[in-house]
Amino acid sequence: MLNIIICGAPGSGKGTQSALIKDKYNLLHLSTGDLLRAEIAAKSELGRIAEGYIANGQLVPDEMIINILDKAIEEKEAAAQYNGLILDGFPRTVAQAEALEGLMQKRNKDLSVLLDLTVEEDELIDRLIKRGQTSGRSDDNLETIKKRLDVYHEKTEPVNDFYKKQNKYVSVEGTGTIEEIFGRICEVLNKY
Ligand code: B4P
């Protein structure tokens, strides 16, 4: 089984690369951002709560996102056969990383590797502003993007140290064409 985490700053291309990885390696792709946006679109109670955090550039509370992910793994794994999991945008805090250990253990799964897409801050801002012109996302505007980057440095970067200690951290240069970056990722994943 290949169970991977793809992480990086907002706009680093997690969603873009996950779409390619899941097809090539037949992985169940779970993006916590997509799961939250689906709750918002469905106008559920969870979605109503998440909407305020997202529009403000903040992370939704750990307990809420852990429950959403646990439920999604349960439902989607039962629906088809996969060679593993790709977690896109989760864990975003050390508390989420700790909770993930429990979620994996109860399913007898092991994490293979965390891929960290690294991109310069100016390029991240350019990409997200550009996406904002068509995405309609409440968080793709300059003010919110800056808050998201601050939250990333404060709360998400420490997650990298958590996996470095387990020798499961690999950084991947996230600039260049989408195909070039995908090639770098495959070079890493083909070793697992
Ligand atoms: P996410 O949906 O995870 O969004 P993201 O970080 O903005 O995007 P990503 O890195 O996937 O970028 P993409 O491929 O789209 O999170 C949104 C919000 O949800 C968070 O801020 C938070 O509030 C909440 N949330 C999610 N998970 C959570 C968690 N675990 N805990 C708490 N809260 C959580 O790429 C961006 C743009 O760049 C696209 O337009 C793409 O086309 C472009 N691009 C991609 N690769 C490129 C390349 N190589 N060159 C040029 N452009 C490129």
XYZ file of N, CA and C and ligand atoms in Angstrom:
629
model
N 0.841 -1.204 0.000
C 0.000 0.000 0.000
C 0.876 1.256 0.000
N 0.396 2.260 -0.714
C 1.111 3.532 -0.754
C 0.208 4.576 -0.103
N 0.558 4.993 1.110
C -0.253 5.993 1.813
C 0.565 7.262 1.966
N 0.136 8.330 1.268
C 0.979 9.526 1.272
C 0.198 10.766 1.710
N 0.978 11.718 2.210
C 0.440 13.046 2.527
C 1.080 13.991 1.520
N 0.283 14.895 0.956
C 0.879 15.954 0.140
C 0.562 17.270 0.832
N 1.617 18.013 1.124
C 1.376 19.268 1.833
C 2.241 20.370 1.243
N 2.073 21.555 1.781
C 2.763 22.728 1.254
C 1.886 23.930 1.520
N 2.416 25.105 1.248
C 1.672 26.338 1.522
C 0.431 26.431 0.634
N -0.505 27.326 0.980
C -1.658 27.540 0.102
C -1.183 27.893 -1.311
N -1.754 27.220 -2.294
C -1.382 27.517 -3.683
C -0.144 26.779 -4.158
N 0.399 25.879 -3.336
C 1.629 25.185 -3.736
C 1.366 24.110 -4.786
N 0.089 23.804 -5.032
C -0.241 22.849 -6.089
C -0.630 21.473 -5.568
N -1.028 21.412 -4.303
C -1.404 20.126 -3.706
C -2.546 19.472 -4.494
N -3.598 20.260 -4.728
C -4.770 19.729 -5.433
C -4.419 19.344 -6.860
N -3.642 20.198 -7.527
C -3.254 19.961 -8.926
C -2.464 18.660 -9.057
N -1.471 18.466 -8.191
C -0.628 17.266 -8.283
C -1.371 16.026 -7.793
N -2.240 16.193 -6.789
C -2.982 15.027 -6.266
C -3.814 14.378 -7.359
N -4.398 15.209 -8.226
C -5.254 14.674 -9.296
C -4.437 13.751 -10.209
N -3.183 14.105 -10.456
C -2.330 13.274 -11.325
C -1.848 12.026 -10.584
N -1.468 12.206 -9.313
C -0.930 11.092 -8.510
C -1.996 10.010 -8.320
N -3.206 10.432 -7.982
C -4.248 9.431 -7.680
C -4.538 8.558 -8.907
N -4.493 9.157 -10.102
C -4.746 8.374 -11.315
C -3.605 7.405 -11.585
N -2.364 7.899 -11.490
C -1.232 7.027 -11.830
C -1.096 5.854 -10.857
N -1.304 6.104 -9.559
C -1.049 5.053 -8.561
C -2.341 4.422 -8.007
N -3.486 4.804 -8.567
C -4.799 4.308 -8.095
C -4.969 4.484 -6.584
N -4.904 5.735 -6.146
C -5.046 6.042 -4.726
C -6.383 6.724 -4.466
N -6.908 6.509 -3.262
C -8.095 7.256 -2.839
C -7.627 8.662 -2.451
N -8.129 9.676 -3.165
C -7.717 11.069 -2.929
C -8.697 11.744 -1.980
N -8.189 12.189 -0.845
C -9.043 12.917 0.095
C -8.447 14.289 0.350
N -9.129 15.325 -0.146
C -8.696 16.708 0.087
C -9.617 17.295 1.151
N -9.028 17.704 2.280
C -9.902 18.253 3.324
C -10.516 19.579 2.860
N -9.793 20.329 2.027
C -10.370 21.563 1.467
C -11.615 21.240 0.635
N -11.509 20.206 -0.228
C -12.663 19.822 -1.058
C -13.818 19.317 -0.190
N -13.488 18.536 0.849
C -14.554 18.013 1.725
C -15.292 19.175 2.399
N -14.534 20.181 2.822
C -15.170 21.334 3.478
C -16.017 22.129 2.488
N -15.478 22.308 1.267
C -16.258 23.067 0.271
C -17.539 22.312 -0.107
N -17.489 20.982 -0.068
C -18.707 20.195 -0.357
C -19.743 20.406 0.755
N -19.273 20.484 2.003
C -20.198 20.733 3.128
C -20.830 22.129 2.981
N -20.015 23.095 2.542
C -20.533 24.466 2.376
C -21.590 24.472 1.256
N -21.259 23.796 0.142
C -22.198 23.778 -0.995
C -23.504 23.086 -0.602
N -23.410 22.071 0.274
C -24.613 21.336 0.700
C -25.392 22.102 1.777
N -24.844 23.231 2.209
C -25.454 24.074 3.251
C -25.715 23.286 4.541
N -24.797 22.376 4.872
C -24.947 21.597 6.113
C -24.531 22.460 7.300
N -24.808 21.972 8.511
C -24.414 22.670 9.731
C -22.877 22.811 9.787
N -22.174 21.705 9.438
C -20.703 21.742 9.408
C -20.211 22.792 8.418
N -20.855 22.819 7.257
C -20.481 23.773 6.210
C -20.668 25.202 6.671
N -21.748 25.436 7.396
C -22.033 26.794 7.879
C -20.921 27.244 8.842
N -20.480 26.314 9.699
C -19.412 26.659 10.651
C -18.087 26.862 9.894
N -17.786 25.934 8.968
C -16.501 25.985 8.243
C -16.369 27.257 7.410
N -17.489 27.704 6.848
C -17.481 28.846 5.925
C -16.815 30.082 6.546
N -17.143 30.354 7.804
C -16.599 31.531 8.482
C -15.094 31.441 8.632
N -14.593 30.273 9.013
C -13.143 30.095 9.184
C -12.431 30.273 7.840
N -12.946 29.609 6.811
C -12.277 29.613 5.507
C -12.226 31.028 4.928
N -13.355 31.735 4.977
C -13.404 33.094 4.406
C -12.461 34.035 5.154
N -12.128 33.679 6.397
C -11.203 34.500 7.182
C -9.764 34.048 7.098
N -9.497 33.033 6.294
C -8.128 32.546 6.136
C -7.656 31.692 7.300
N -8.592 31.276 8.173
C -8.215 30.483 9.345
C -8.446 28.993 9.072
N -7.807 28.149 9.890
C -8.068 26.713 9.810
C -9.359 26.404 10.559
N -10.103 25.436 10.090
C -11.282 25.015 10.868
C -10.778 24.217 12.079
N -11.576 24.106 13.159
C -11.091 23.427 14.363
C -10.667 21.978 14.091
N -9.600 21.560 14.790
C -9.015 20.228 14.569
C -10.050 19.110 14.698
N -10.845 19.171 15.777
C -11.763 18.057 16.044
C -12.752 17.880 14.885
N -13.188 19.018 14.357
C -14.175 18.988 13.275
C -13.571 18.335 12.022
N -12.349 18.733 11.673
C -11.752 18.230 10.426
C -11.369 16.761 10.570
N -10.953 16.362 11.770
C -10.578 14.958 12.003
C -11.820 14.069 11.831
N -12.958 14.515 12.356
C -14.202 13.731 12.209
C -14.637 13.646 10.753
N -14.513 14.770 10.033
C -14.909 14.773 8.609
C -14.043 13.781 7.832
N -12.733 13.802 8.110
C -11.820 12.925 7.375
C -12.070 11.452 7.709
N -12.255 11.165 8.982
C -12.499 9.788 9.427
C -13.721 9.216 8.695
N -14.774 10.023 8.657
C -16.028 9.597 8.008
C -15.808 9.391 6.499
N -15.043 10.294 5.890
C -14.821 10.208 4.439
C -14.016 8.963 4.080
N -13.002 8.632 4.897
C -12.203 7.424 4.608
C -13.144 6.209 4.662
N -13.945 6.165 5.720
C -14.867 5.040 5.920
C -15.767 4.847 4.696
N -16.403 5.949 4.262
C -17.383 5.854 3.175
C -16.721 5.543 1.837
N -15.631 6.248 1.539
C -15.067 6.151 0.180
C -14.248 4.885 -0.010
N -13.614 4.404 1.065
C -12.828 3.169 0.923
C -13.733 1.988 0.621
N -14.948 2.051 1.163
C -15.877 0.933 0.963
C -16.392 0.913 -0.475
N -16.296 2.048 -1.169
C -16.931 2.168 -2.479
C -16.098 1.612 -3.638
N -14.770 1.445 -3.458
C -13.935 0.951 -4.563
C -12.629 0.385 -4.020
N -11.859 -0.275 -4.887
C -10.554 -0.844 -4.512
C -9.444 0.148 -4.839
N -8.598 0.429 -3.878
C -7.484 1.357 -4.108
C -6.173 0.719 -3.660
N -5.057 1.302 -4.171
C -3.731 0.838 -3.724
C -3.203 1.667 -2.561
N -4.034 2.542 -2.032
C -3.594 3.362 -0.898
C -4.341 4.681 -0.867
N -3.806 5.598 -0.065
C -4.477 6.885 0.199
C -3.580 8.055 -0.157
N -4.172 9.138 -0.655
C -3.416 10.383 -0.726
C -4.200 11.439 0.050
N -3.580 11.921 1.117
C -4.207 12.953 1.945
C -3.673 14.306 1.489
N -4.585 15.145 1.033
C -4.211 16.427 0.407
C -4.676 17.555 1.339
N -3.697 18.235 1.950
C -4.038 19.350 2.846
C -4.354 18.901 4.262
N -4.021 17.692 4.608
C -4.207 17.152 5.967
C -3.008 16.281 6.261
N -2.381 16.375 7.428
C -2.665 17.243 8.570
C -2.076 18.647 8.397
N -2.783 19.628 8.933
C -2.331 21.017 8.850
C -1.902 21.545 10.220
N -2.024 20.730 11.262
C -1.520 21.108 12.589
C -0.887 19.850 13.193
N -0.051 20.071 14.225
C 0.566 18.909 14.888
C -0.515 18.054 15.547
N -1.554 18.686 16.093
C -2.642 17.906 16.711
C -3.305 17.000 15.655
N -3.463 17.502 14.438
C -4.039 16.659 13.371
C -3.091 15.508 13.019
N -1.784 15.786 13.030
C -0.800 14.732 12.719
C -0.879 13.634 13.778
N -1.036 14.047 15.032
C -1.144 13.055 16.110
C -2.420 12.233 15.955
N -3.515 12.910 15.609
C -4.785 12.198 15.434
C -4.713 11.235 14.250
N -3.950 11.619 13.231
C -3.830 10.757 12.050
C -3.189 9.417 12.417
N -2.246 9.436 13.364
C -1.623 8.170 13.796
C -2.724 7.193 14.234
N -3.694 7.710 15.009
C -4.792 6.874 15.503
C -5.684 6.392 14.363
N -5.992 7.303 13.432
C -6.862 6.932 12.292
C -6.208 5.831 11.453
N -4.883 5.902 11.308
C -4.171 4.904 10.499
C -4.089 3.583 11.264
N -3.734 3.685 12.551
C -3.586 2.459 13.356
C -4.870 1.640 13.380
N -6.004 2.336 13.549
C -7.246 1.558 13.654
C -7.610 0.881 12.333
N -6.958 1.293 11.245
C -7.192 0.639 9.942
C -5.999 -0.217 9.516
N -5.055 -0.420 10.429
C -3.837 -1.185 10.108
C -3.088 -0.639 8.913
N -2.996 0.688 8.839
C -2.279 1.313 7.724
C -1.023 1.983 8.261
N -0.039 2.132 7.364
C 1.196 2.841 7.684
C 1.371 3.993 6.718
N 1.852 5.110 7.218
C 2.135 6.212 6.309
C 3.458 5.941 5.589
N 3.467 6.090 4.244
C 4.705 5.853 3.494
C 5.589 7.098 3.537
N 5.030 8.247 3.171
C 5.861 9.448 3.032
C 4.996 10.707 3.034
N 5.593 11.808 3.474
C 4.959 13.127 3.319
C 5.746 13.882 2.253
N 5.046 14.357 1.232
C 5.667 15.176 0.181
C 5.338 16.634 0.462
N 6.374 17.450 0.587
C 6.172 18.876 0.877
C 6.520 19.677 -0.381
N 5.512 20.272 -1.005
C 5.749 21.065 -2.224
C 6.241 22.449 -1.816
N 7.454 22.808 -2.234
C 8.009 24.106 -1.825
C 7.962 25.101 -2.994
N 7.404 26.267 -2.713
C 7.240 27.321 -3.731
C 7.480 28.677 -3.045
N 8.164 29.595 -3.754
C 8.411 30.947 -3.210
C 7.090 31.664 -2.958
N 7.111 32.519 -1.918
C 5.878 33.201 -1.499
C 5.254 34.087 -2.606
N 6.097 34.807 -3.373
C 5.548 35.681 -4.435
C 4.772 34.865 -5.458
N 5.321 33.711 -5.781
C 4.666 32.844 -6.773
C 3.340 32.297 -6.207
N 3.327 31.957 -4.918
C 2.083 31.455 -4.298
C 0.990 32.511 -4.416
N 1.375 33.757 -4.071
C 0.379 34.844 -4.097
C -0.123 35.044 -5.527
N 0.799 35.055 -6.497
C 0.399 35.223 -7.908
C -0.590 34.136 -8.328
N -0.281 32.893 -7.977
C -1.147 31.778 -8.395
C -2.546 31.916 -7.791
N -2.599 32.264 -6.508
C -3.912 32.290 -5.844
C -4.751 33.473 -6.305
N -4.078 34.616 -6.577
C -4.813 35.773 -7.100
C -5.394 35.398 -8.468
N -4.576 34.717 -9.259
C -5.024 34.308 -10.594
C -6.204 33.331 -10.471
N -6.071 32.369 -9.553
C -7.175 31.419 -9.361
C -8.446 32.148 -8.918
N -8.263 33.179 -8.078
C -9.398 33.945 -7.561
C -10.218 34.615 -8.649
N -9.587 34.863 -9.813
C -10.329 35.528 -10.902
C -11.427 34.620 -11.457
N -11.281 33.303 -11.250
C -12.304 32.392 -11.784
C -12.903 31.452 -10.739
N -12.227 31.265 -9.594
C -12.666 30.210 -8.657
C -13.927 30.560 -7.895
N -14.177 31.838 -7.690
C -15.306 32.249 -6.862
C -15.069 31.908 -5.388
N -13.825 31.491 -5.024
C -13.560 31.108 -3.635
C -13.410 32.335 -2.753
N -14.057 32.265 -1.570
C -14.057 33.418 -0.667
C -12.673 33.689 -0.097
N -11.741 32.702 -0.222
C -10.415 32.879 0.390
C -9.324 33.214 -0.622
N -9.676 33.374 -1.895
C -8.662 33.696 -2.911
C -8.600 35.198 -3.188
N -8.413 36.017 -2.153
C -8.185 37.455 -2.356
C -6.969 37.826 -1.525
N -6.303 38.933 -1.900
C -4.984 39.230 -1.325
C -4.977 39.243 0.201
N -5.994 39.901 0.798
C -6.004 40.019 2.258
C -6.068 38.627 2.926
N -6.950 37.777 2.402
C -7.121 36.442 2.996
C -5.921 35.545 2.675
N -5.360 35.704 1.482
C -4.188 34.890 1.114
C -3.057 35.168 2.103
N -2.856 36.460 2.453
C -1.773 36.805 3.394
C -2.022 36.168 4.758
N -3.286 36.180 5.193
C -3.610 35.545 6.485
C -3.344 34.040 6.400
N -3.718 33.428 5.272
C -3.518 31.982 5.116
C -2.040 31.630 5.168
N -1.209 32.511 4.587
C 0.238 32.239 4.610
C 0.780 32.356 6.041
N 0.274 33.348 6.803
C 0.706 33.481 8.206
C 0.320 32.231 9.004
N -0.919 31.795 8.800
C -1.402 30.601 9.519
C -0.558 29.384 9.116
N -0.209 29.330 7.840
C 0.622 28.214 7.363
C 1.960 28.180 8.114
N 2.632 29.347 8.195
C 3.949 29.371 8.855
C 3.820 29.013 10.338
N 2.759 29.541 10.962
C 2.636 29.339 12.408
C 2.186 27.918 12.767
N 1.167 27.416 12.052
C 0.545 26.165 12.500
C 0.900 24.940 11.661
N 1.154 25.140 10.363
C 1.334 23.959 9.501
C 2.807 23.586 9.331
N 3.691 24.570 9.246
C 5.111 24.224 9.068
C 5.641 23.283 10.161
N 5.214 23.452 11.432
C 5.714 22.519 12.461
C 5.364 21.046 12.191
N 4.356 20.815 11.349
C 3.996 19.434 10.999
C 5.174 18.758 10.273
N 5.943 19.558 9.503
C 7.091 18.986 8.782
C 8.085 18.358 9.758
N 8.329 19.046 10.886
C 9.280 18.512 11.880
C 8.775 17.192 12.458
N 7.464 17.118 12.639
C 6.847 15.891 13.181
C 7.238 14.690 12.296
N 7.169 14.875 10.959
C 7.473 13.763 10.055
C 8.970 13.627 9.776
N 9.727 14.730 9.936
C 11.193 14.611 9.793
C 11.720 13.663 10.867
N 11.147 13.792 12.071
C 11.596 12.921 13.179
C 11.321 11.453 12.869
N 10.329 11.190 12.039
C 9.991 9.801 11.675
C 10.665 9.373 10.368
N 11.531 10.261 9.825
C 12.197 9.996 8.530
C 11.200 9.762 7.403
N 10.081 10.498 7.457
C 9.074 10.308 6.406
C 8.862 11.584 5.590
N 9.728 12.560 5.793
C 9.562 13.862 5.136
C 10.433 13.936 3.875
N 9.813 14.314 2.749
C 10.586 14.566 1.522
C 10.102 15.885 0.920
N 11.045 16.788 0.668
C 10.626 18.055 0.060
C 10.784 17.974 -1.460
N 9.814 18.542 -2.174
C 9.826 18.504 -3.645
C 9.705 19.934 -4.147
N 10.614 20.329 -5.043
C 10.571 21.673 -5.629
C 9.244 21.818 -6.395
N 8.437 22.811 -5.990
C 7.082 22.934 -6.538
C 6.933 23.993 -7.617
N 8.070 24.477 -8.179
C 7.955 25.424 -9.301
C 8.421 24.760 -10.589
N 7.889 25.277 -11.699
C 8.142 24.678 -13.016
C 6.793 24.319 -13.605
N 6.810 23.537 -14.676
C 5.509 23.163 -15.245
C 4.885 22.068 -14.383
N 3.577 21.894 -14.528
C 2.862 20.872 -13.756
C 3.474 19.490 -14.040
N 3.849 19.253 -15.302
C 4.428 17.946 -15.680
C 5.803 17.754 -15.042
N 6.606 18.835 -15.024
C 7.947 18.723 -14.408
C 7.830 18.348 -12.933
N 6.895 19.022 -12.257
C 6.740 18.768 -10.819
C 6.231 17.339 -10.604
N 5.295 16.937 -11.455
C 4.761 15.569 -11.353
C 5.891 14.545 -11.555
N 6.797 14.822 -12.479
C 7.951 13.935 -12.723
C 8.801 13.799 -11.459
N 9.025 14.940 -10.777
C 9.834 14.889 -9.540
C 9.131 14.040 -8.477
N 7.806 14.212 -8.404
C 7.034 13.460 -7.397
C 7.095 11.951 -7.703
N 6.952 11.593 -8.984
C 6.973 10.166 -9.349
C 8.323 9.541 -9.019
N 9.389 10.314 -9.231
C 10.730 9.803 -8.889
C 10.790 9.390 -7.423
N 10.163 10.207 -6.571
C 10.147 9.878 -5.138
C 9.232 8.668 -4.902
N 8.013 8.728 -5.446
C 7.023 7.685 -5.115
C 7.403 6.313 -5.672
N 8.135 6.294 -6.785
C 8.499 5.005 -7.378
C 9.435 4.202 -6.479
N 10.006 4.873 -5.466
C 10.883 4.144 -4.535
C 10.081 3.398 -3.464
N 8.777 3.673 -3.388
C 7.991 3.052 -2.286
C 7.205 1.842 -2.767
P -7.181 23.794 0.313
O -8.349 23.426 -0.496
O -6.296 22.689 0.788
O -6.453 24.812 -0.647
P -5.115 25.462 -1.103
O -4.061 25.306 -0.042
O -5.550 26.810 -1.485
O -4.695 24.836 -2.473
P -3.666 23.905 -3.209
O -2.283 23.900 -2.648
O -4.366 22.577 -3.322
O -3.506 24.588 -4.592
P -3.931 24.230 -6.065
O -3.410 22.905 -6.526
O -5.396 24.460 -6.168
O -7.641 24.616 1.643
C -8.587 25.665 1.661
C -8.985 26.055 3.109
O -9.730 24.964 3.736
C -7.845 26.318 4.113
O -7.348 27.633 4.041
C -8.562 26.031 5.477
O -9.354 27.105 5.897
C -9.466 24.870 5.151
N -8.822 23.577 5.444
C -8.456 22.638 4.519
N -7.866 21.582 5.128
C -7.865 21.850 6.470
C -7.360 21.156 7.612
N -6.745 19.967 7.497
N -7.517 21.721 8.827
C -8.143 22.908 8.974
N -8.626 23.618 7.934
C -8.492 23.108 6.678
O -3.109 25.319 -6.853
C -3.352 26.699 -6.689
C -3.358 27.409 -8.021
O -2.073 27.311 -8.629
C -4.341 26.795 -9.033
O -5.000 27.824 -9.694
C -3.454 26.003 -9.978
O -3.982 25.962 -11.279
C -2.172 26.802 -9.953
N -0.986 25.961 -10.148
C -0.805 24.709 -9.664
N 0.414 24.231 -10.046
C 1.005 25.227 -10.787
C 2.268 25.355 -11.453
N 3.175 24.376 -11.453
N 2.547 26.522 -12.073
C 1.630 27.537 -12.092
N 0.412 27.472 -11.494
C 0.108 26.327 -10.850
